[in-house]
Short mmCIF file of C-alpha atoms and ligand atoms in Angstrom, two decimals:
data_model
loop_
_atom_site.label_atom_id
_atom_site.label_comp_id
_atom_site.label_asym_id
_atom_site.label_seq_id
_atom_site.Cartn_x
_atom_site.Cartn_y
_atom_site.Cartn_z
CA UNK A 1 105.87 31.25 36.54
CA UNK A 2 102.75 29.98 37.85
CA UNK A 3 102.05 29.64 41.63
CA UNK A 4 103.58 26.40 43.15
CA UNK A 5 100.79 25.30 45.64
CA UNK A 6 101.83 21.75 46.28
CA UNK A 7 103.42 22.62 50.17
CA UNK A 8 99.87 24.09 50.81
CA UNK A 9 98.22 20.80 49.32
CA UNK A 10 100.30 18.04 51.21
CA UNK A 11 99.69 20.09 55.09
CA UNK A 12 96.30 19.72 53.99
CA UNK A 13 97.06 15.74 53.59
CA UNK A 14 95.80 15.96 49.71
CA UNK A 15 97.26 14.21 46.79
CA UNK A 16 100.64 15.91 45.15
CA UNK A 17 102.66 14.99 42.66
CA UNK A 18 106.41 14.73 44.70
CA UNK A 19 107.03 15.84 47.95
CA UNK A 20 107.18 19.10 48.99
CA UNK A 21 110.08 20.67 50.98
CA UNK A 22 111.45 24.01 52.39
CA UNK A 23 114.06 24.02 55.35
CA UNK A 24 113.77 25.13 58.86
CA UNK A 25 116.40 27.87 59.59
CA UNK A 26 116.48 28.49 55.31
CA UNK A 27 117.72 31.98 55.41
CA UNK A 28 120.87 32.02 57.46
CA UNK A 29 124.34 31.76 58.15
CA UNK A 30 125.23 28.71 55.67
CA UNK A 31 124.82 31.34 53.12
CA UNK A 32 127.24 33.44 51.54
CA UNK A 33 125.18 35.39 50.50
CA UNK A 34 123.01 36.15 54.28
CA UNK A 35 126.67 36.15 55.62
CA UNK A 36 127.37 39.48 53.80
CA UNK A 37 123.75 41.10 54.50
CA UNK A 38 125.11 40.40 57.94
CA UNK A 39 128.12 42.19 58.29
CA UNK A 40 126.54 45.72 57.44
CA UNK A 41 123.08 44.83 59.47
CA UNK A 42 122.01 42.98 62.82
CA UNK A 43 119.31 40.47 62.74
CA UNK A 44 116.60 42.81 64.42
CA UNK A 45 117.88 45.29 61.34
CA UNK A 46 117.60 43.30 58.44
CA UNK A 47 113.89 42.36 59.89
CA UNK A 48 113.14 46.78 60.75
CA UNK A 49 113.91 46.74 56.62
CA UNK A 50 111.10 45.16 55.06
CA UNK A 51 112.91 45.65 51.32
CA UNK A 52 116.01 43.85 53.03
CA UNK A 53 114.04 41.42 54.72
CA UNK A 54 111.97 40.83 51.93
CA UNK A 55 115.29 39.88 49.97
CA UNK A 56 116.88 37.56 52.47
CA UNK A 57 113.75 35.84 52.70
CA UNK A 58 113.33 35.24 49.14
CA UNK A 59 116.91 33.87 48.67
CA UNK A 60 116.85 30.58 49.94
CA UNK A 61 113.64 30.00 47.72
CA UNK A 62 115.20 30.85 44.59
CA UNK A 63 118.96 29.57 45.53
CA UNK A 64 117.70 26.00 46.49
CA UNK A 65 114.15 25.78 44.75
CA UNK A 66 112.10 24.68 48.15
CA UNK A 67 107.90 24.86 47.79
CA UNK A 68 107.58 27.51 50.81
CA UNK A 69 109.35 30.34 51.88
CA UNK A 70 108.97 31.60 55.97
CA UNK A 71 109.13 34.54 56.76
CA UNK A 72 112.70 36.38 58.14
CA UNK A 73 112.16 37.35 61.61
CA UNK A 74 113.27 35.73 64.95
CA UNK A 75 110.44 33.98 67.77
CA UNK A 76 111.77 37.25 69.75
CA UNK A 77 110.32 39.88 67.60
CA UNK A 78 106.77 39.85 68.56
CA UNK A 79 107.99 40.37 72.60
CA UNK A 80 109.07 44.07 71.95
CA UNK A 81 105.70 45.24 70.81
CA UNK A 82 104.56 43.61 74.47
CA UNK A 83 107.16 45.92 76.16
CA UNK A 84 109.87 43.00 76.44
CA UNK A 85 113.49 44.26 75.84
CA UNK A 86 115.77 41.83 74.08
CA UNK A 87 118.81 41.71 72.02
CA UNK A 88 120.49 38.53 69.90
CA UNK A 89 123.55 37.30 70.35
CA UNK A 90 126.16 36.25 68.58
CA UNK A 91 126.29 32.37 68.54
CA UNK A 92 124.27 32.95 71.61
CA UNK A 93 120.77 33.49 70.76
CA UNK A 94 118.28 35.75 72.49
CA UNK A 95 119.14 37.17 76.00
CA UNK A 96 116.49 39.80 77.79
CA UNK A 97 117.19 42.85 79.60
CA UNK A 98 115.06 42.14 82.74
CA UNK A 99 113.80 38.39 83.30
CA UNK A 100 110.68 37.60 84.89
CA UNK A 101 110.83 36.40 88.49
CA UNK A 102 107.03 38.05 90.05
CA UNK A 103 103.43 38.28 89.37
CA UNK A 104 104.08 41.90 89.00
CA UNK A 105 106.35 41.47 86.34
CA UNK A 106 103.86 39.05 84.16
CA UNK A 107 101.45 42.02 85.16
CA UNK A 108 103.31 44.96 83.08
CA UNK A 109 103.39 42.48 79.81
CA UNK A 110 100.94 44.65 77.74
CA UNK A 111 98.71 43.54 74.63
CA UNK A 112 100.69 43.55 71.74
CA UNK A 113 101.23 46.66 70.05
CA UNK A 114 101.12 46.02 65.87
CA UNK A 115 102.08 49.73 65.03
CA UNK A 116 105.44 48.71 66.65
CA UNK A 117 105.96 46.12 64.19
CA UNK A 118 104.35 47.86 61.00
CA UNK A 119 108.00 46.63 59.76
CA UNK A 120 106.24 42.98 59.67
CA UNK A 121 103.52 44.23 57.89
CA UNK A 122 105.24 45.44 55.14
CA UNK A 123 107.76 42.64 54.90
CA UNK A 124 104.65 40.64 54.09
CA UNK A 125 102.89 42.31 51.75
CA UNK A 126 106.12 42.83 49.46
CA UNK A 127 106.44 38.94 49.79
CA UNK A 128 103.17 38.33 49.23
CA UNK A 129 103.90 40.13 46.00
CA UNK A 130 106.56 38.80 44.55
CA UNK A 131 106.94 35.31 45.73
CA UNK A 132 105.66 32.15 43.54
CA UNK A 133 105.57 30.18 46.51
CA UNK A 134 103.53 29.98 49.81
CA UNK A 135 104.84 32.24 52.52
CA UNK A 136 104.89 30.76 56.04
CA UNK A 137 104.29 32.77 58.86
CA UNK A 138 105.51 31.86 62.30
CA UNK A 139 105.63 32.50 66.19
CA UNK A 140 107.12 31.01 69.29
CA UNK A 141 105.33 28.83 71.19
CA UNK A 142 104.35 30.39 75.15
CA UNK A 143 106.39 27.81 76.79
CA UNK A 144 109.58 28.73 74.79
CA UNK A 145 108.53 31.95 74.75
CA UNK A 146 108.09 31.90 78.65
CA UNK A 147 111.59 30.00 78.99
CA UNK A 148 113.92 32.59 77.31
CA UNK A 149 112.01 35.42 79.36
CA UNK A 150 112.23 34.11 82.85
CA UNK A 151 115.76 32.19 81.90
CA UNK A 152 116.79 35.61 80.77
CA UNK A 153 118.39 33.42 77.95
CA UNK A 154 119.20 29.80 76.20
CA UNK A 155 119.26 27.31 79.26
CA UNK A 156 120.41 23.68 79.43
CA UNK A 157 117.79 22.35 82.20
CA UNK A 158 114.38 25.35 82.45
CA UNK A 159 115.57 25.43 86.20
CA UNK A 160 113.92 28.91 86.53
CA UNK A 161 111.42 28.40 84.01
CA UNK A 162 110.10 25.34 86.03
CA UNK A 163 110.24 26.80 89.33
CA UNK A 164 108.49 29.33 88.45
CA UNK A 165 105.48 26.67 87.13
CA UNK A 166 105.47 25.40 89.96
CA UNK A 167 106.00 27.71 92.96
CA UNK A 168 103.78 30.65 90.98
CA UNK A 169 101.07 28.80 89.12
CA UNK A 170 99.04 32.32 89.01
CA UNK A 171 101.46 33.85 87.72
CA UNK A 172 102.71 31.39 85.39
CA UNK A 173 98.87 30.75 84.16
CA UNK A 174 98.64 34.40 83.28
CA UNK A 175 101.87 34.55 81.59
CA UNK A 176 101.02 31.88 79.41
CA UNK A 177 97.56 33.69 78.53
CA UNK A 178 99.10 36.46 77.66
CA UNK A 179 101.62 35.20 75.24
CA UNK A 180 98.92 32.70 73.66
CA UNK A 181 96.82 36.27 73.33
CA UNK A 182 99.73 37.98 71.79
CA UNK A 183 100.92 35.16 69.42
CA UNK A 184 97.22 34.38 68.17
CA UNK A 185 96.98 38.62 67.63
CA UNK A 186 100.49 38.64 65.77
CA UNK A 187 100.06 35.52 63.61
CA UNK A 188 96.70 36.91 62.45
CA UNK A 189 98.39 39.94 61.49
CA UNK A 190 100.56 37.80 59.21
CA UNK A 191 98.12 36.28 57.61
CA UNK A 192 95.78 39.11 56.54
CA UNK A 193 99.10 40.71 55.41
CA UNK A 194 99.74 37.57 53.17
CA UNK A 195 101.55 34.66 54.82
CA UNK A 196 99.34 31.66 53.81
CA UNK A 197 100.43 29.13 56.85
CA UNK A 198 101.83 28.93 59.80
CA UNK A 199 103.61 27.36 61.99
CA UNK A 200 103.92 27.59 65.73
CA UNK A 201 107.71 26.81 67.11
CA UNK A 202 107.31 25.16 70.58
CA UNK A 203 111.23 24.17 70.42
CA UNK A 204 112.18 24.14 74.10
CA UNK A 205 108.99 21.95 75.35
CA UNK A 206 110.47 19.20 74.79
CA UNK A 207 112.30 19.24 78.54
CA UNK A 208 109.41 18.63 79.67
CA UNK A 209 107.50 15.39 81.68
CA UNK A 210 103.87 14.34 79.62
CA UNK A 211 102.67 15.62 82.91
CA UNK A 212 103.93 18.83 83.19
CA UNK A 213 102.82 19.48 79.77
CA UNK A 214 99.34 18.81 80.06
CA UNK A 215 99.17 20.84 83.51
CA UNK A 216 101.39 23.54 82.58
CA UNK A 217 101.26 24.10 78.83
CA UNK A 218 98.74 22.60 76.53
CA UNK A 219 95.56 24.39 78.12
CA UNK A 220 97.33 27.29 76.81
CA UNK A 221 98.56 25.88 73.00
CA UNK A 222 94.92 24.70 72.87
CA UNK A 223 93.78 28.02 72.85
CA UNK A 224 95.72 29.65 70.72
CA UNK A 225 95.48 26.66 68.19
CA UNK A 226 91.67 26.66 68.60
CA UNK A 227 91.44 30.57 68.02
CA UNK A 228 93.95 29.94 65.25
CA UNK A 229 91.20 27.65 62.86
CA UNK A 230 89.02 30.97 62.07
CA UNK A 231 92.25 31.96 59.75
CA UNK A 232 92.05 29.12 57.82
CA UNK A 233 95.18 28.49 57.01
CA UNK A 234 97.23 25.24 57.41
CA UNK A 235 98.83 25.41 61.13
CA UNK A 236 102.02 23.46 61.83
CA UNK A 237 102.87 22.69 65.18
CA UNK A 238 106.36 21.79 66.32
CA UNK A 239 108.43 20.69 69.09
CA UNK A 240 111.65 19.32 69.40
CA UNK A 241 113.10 16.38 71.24
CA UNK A 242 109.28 15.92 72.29
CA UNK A 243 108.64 12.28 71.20
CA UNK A 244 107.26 11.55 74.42
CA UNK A 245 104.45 14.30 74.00
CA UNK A 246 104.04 13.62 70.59
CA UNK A 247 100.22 12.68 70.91
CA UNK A 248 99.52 15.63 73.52
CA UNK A 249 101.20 18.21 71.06
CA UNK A 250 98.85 17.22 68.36
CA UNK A 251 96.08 16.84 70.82
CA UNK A 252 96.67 20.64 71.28
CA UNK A 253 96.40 21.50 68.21
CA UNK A 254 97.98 21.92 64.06
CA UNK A 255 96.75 20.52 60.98
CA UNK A 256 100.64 19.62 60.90
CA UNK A 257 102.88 18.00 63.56
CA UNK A 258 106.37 18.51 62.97
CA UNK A 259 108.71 15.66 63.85
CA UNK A 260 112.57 16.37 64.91
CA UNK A 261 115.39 14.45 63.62
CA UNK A 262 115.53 12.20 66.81
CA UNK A 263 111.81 10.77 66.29
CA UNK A 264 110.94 7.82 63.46
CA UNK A 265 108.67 9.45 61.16
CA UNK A 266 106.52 5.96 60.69
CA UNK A 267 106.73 5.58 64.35
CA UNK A 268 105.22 9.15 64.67
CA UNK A 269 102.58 8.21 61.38
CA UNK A 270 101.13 5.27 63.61
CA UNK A 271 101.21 7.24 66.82
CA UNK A 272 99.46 10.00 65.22
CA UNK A 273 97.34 8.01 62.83
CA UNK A 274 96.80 8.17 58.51
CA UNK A 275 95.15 11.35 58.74
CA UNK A 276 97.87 14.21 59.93
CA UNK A 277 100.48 15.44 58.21
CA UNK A 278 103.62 15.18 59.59
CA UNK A 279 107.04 17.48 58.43
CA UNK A 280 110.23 16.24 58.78
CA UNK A 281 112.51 15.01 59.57
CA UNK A 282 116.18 14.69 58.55
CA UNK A 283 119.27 15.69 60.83
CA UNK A 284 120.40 18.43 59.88
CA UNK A 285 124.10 17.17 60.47
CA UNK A 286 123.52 14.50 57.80
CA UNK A 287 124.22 17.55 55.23
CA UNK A 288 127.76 17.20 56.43
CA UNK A 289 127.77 13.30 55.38
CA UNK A 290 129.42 12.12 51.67
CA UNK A 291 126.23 12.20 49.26
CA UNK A 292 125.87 8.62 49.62
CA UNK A 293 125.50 8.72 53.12
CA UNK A 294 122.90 11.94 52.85
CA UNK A 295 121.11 10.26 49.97
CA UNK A 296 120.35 7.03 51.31
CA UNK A 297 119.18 8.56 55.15
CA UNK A 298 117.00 11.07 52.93
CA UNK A 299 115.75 8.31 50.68
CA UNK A 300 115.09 6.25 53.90
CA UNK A 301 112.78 8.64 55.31
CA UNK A 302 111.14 9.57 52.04
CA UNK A 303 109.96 5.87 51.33
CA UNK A 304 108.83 5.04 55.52
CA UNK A 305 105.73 7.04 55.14
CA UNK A 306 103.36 7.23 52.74
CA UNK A 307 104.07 10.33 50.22
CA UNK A 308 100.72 11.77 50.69
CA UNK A 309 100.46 14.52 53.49
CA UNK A 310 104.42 14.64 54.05
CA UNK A 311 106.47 17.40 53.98
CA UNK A 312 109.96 17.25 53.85
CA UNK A 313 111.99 19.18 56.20
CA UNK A 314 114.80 18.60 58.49
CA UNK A 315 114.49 17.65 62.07
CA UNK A 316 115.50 20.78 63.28
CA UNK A 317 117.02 24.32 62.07
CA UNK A 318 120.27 24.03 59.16
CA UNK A 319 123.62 24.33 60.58
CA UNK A 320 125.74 27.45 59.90
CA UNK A 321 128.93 25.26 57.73
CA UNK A 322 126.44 23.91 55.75
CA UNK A 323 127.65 23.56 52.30
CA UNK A 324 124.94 25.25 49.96
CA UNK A 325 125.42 23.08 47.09
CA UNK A 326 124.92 19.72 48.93
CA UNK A 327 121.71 21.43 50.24
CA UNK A 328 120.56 21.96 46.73
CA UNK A 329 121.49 18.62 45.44
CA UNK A 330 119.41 17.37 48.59
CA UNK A 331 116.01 19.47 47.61
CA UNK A 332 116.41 18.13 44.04
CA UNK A 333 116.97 14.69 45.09
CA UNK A 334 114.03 14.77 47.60
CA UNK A 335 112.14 15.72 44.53
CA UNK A 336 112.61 13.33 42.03
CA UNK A 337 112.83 10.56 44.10
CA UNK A 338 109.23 11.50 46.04
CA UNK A 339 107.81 11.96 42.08
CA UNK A 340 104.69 9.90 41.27
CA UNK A 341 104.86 8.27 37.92
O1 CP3 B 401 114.76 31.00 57.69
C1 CP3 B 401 114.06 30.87 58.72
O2 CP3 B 401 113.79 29.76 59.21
C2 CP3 B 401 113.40 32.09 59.30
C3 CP3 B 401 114.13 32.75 60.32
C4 CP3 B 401 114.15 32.31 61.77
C5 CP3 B 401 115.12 32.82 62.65
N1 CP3 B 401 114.81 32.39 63.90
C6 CP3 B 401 116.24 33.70 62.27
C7 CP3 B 401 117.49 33.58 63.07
C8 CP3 B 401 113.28 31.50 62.51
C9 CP3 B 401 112.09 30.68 62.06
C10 CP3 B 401 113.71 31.57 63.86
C11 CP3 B 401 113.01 30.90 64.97
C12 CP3 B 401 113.69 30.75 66.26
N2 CP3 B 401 114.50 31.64 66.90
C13 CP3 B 401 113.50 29.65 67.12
C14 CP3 B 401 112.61 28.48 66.84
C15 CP3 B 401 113.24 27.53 65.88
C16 CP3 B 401 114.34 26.67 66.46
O3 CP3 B 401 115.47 26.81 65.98
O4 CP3 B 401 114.05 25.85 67.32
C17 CP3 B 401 114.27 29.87 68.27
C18 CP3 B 401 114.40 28.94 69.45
C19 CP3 B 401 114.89 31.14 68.13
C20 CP3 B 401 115.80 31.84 69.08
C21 CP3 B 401 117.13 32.02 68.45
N3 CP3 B 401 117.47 33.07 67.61
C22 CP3 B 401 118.26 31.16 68.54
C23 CP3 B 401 118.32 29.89 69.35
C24 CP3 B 401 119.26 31.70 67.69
C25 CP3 B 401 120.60 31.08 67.34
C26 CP3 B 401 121.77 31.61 68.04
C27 CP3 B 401 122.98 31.43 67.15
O5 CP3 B 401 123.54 32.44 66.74
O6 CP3 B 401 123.33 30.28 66.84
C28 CP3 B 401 118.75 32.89 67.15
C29 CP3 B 401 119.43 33.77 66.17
C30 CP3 B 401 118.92 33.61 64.80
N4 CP3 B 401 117.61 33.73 64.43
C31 CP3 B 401 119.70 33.36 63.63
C32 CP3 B 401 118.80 33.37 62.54
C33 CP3 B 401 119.09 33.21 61.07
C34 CP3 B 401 121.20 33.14 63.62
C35 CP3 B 401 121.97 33.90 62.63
C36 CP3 B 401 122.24 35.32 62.87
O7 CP3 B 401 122.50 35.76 64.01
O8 CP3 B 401 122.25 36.03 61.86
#
């Protein structure tokens, strides 16, 4: 089988012959198959096993025929090598052992350690063998980053997050350097092990004002997208429930802009003008719809753009009761109905 390059092609906004699509949340609980994987490891265990990880990232590719595969790992993984304890919950998501509430605590984060995570490494490289299909690499974003660590875990309203912004600028500045530092140092690492894009989950930045942004966060997601060119790979940048900061997110940086489920995708194409990319952007509850239903919402947002430089996806990460075969009939569909004559 030769190598499918055609999700590699449309982030770079060049001519392909149907659109290309992989899933957000791919390798997960909707699967039987993940589901048993599951009961004999944790998620930080199946990603310490490169051969296992390997596997569970390949499945989704070959179950449901997407054009990319990402990498299996969580946003958290990356924080232990910087001397951030963590563990994932069931149903929860990540919670941390000691949240951040001083300067002095920002202060201990230390440079991020890659012999810690020589699991990664490996992962890669087997994927890099055996997959026919590009392999995305990814990180966290510092703000969501920042918001599980001070939170301590998944919040409803960043109360903590944003007092610390804005009673400890210092010490939220430096905190933000630092992850930008550590994400730009662990997403090389991925690529010079083999991932051949990447994209940059900012999923929590969203709850906040165009204002805040700017002051508090895209200085910071500048940087790391800016230091991020030199790899030369195609960067995707996403945030959800962020259609207000829509043009400051791509101001910031990506070669991509992701657009969640709640956003019009030729809304976003004008905002953003001809020349981006955009991914996106079905939600991810329409899989649960009768085929008609899903068909027509999926052929809706297929024919508001123009096929060139999109990239199927949904709007944000597949639900665990997702029925497998509806997803596959959904990749196929997006397929032939995206196909140039
Ligand atoms: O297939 C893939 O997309 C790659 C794997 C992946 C995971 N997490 C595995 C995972 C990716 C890309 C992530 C990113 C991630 N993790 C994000 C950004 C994307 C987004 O959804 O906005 C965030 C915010 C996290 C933090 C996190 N980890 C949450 C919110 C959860 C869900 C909690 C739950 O159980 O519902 C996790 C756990 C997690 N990470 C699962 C998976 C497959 C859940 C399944 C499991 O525990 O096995």
């Amino acid at each position: 089988m030769q190598f499918n390059d055609t999700f590699l092609k449309a982030c770079r906004n060049e001519h392909t012959d149907y659109t290309p699509m992989w899933i957000m949340r791919q390798a997960g609980r909707y699967q039987p198959e993940y589901r048993k994987v599951r009961e004999k490891y944790s998620l930080v265990e199946i990603c310490h096993h490169p051969e296992i990880c390997a596997e569970v990232t390949i499945l989704p590719v070959e179950q449901l025929k997407v054009d990319a595969a990402i990498l299996f790992s969580d946003i958290m993984i990356p924080l232990d090598p910087m001397g951030i304890r963590f563990e994932i919950k069931e149903s929860v998501g990540p919670v941390i052992d000691n949240p951040i509430k001083t300067l002095q605590d920002v202060e201990r984060i230390s440079e991020i350690d890659l012999d810690k995570i020589d699991f990664v490494r490996k992962t890669v490289q087997i994927l890099k063998q055996e997959l026919k299909v590009p392999l995305i690499g990814f990180c966290g974003a510092p703000f969501t980053l920042a918001s599980y660590m001070i939170e301590g875990g998944p919040s409803k309203n960043f109360m903590k997050t944003k007092t610390f912004m804005y009673t400890q600028p210092d010490a939220w500045h430096l905190l933000m350097q630092k992850l930008s530092a550590g994400m730009f140092t662990y997403l090389q690492f991925q690529v010079a092990n083999g991932a051949s894009a990447l994209q940059v989950f900012d999923s929590w930045v969203g709850n906040l004002t165009a204002d805040d942004y700017r002051q508090y966060i895209q200085p910071h997601a500048k940087a790391l997208f800016e230091k991020l060119k030199v790899l030369n790979v195609p960067l995707i940048h996403f945030g959800f429930s962020a259609s207000h900061l829509l043009e400051l997110i791509q101001e910031a940086g990506g070669d991509v802009i992701g657009i969640d489920w709640k956003t019009s995708l030729a809304q976003a194409k004008q905002r953003l003008g001809q020349n981006v990319a955009l991914q996106g952007n079905l939600d991810p509850v329409s899989l649960f719809a009768p085929w008609e239903v899903l068909e027509k919402k999926t052929a809706y947002i297929l024919d508001s753009i123009p096929q060139r430089g999109h990239i199927f996806n949904l709007g944000h990460g597949i639900l665990p009761h997702t029925n497998v075969a509806q997803v596959q009939r959904l990749v196929e569909f997006v397929h032939t109905h995206s196909r140039q004559p």
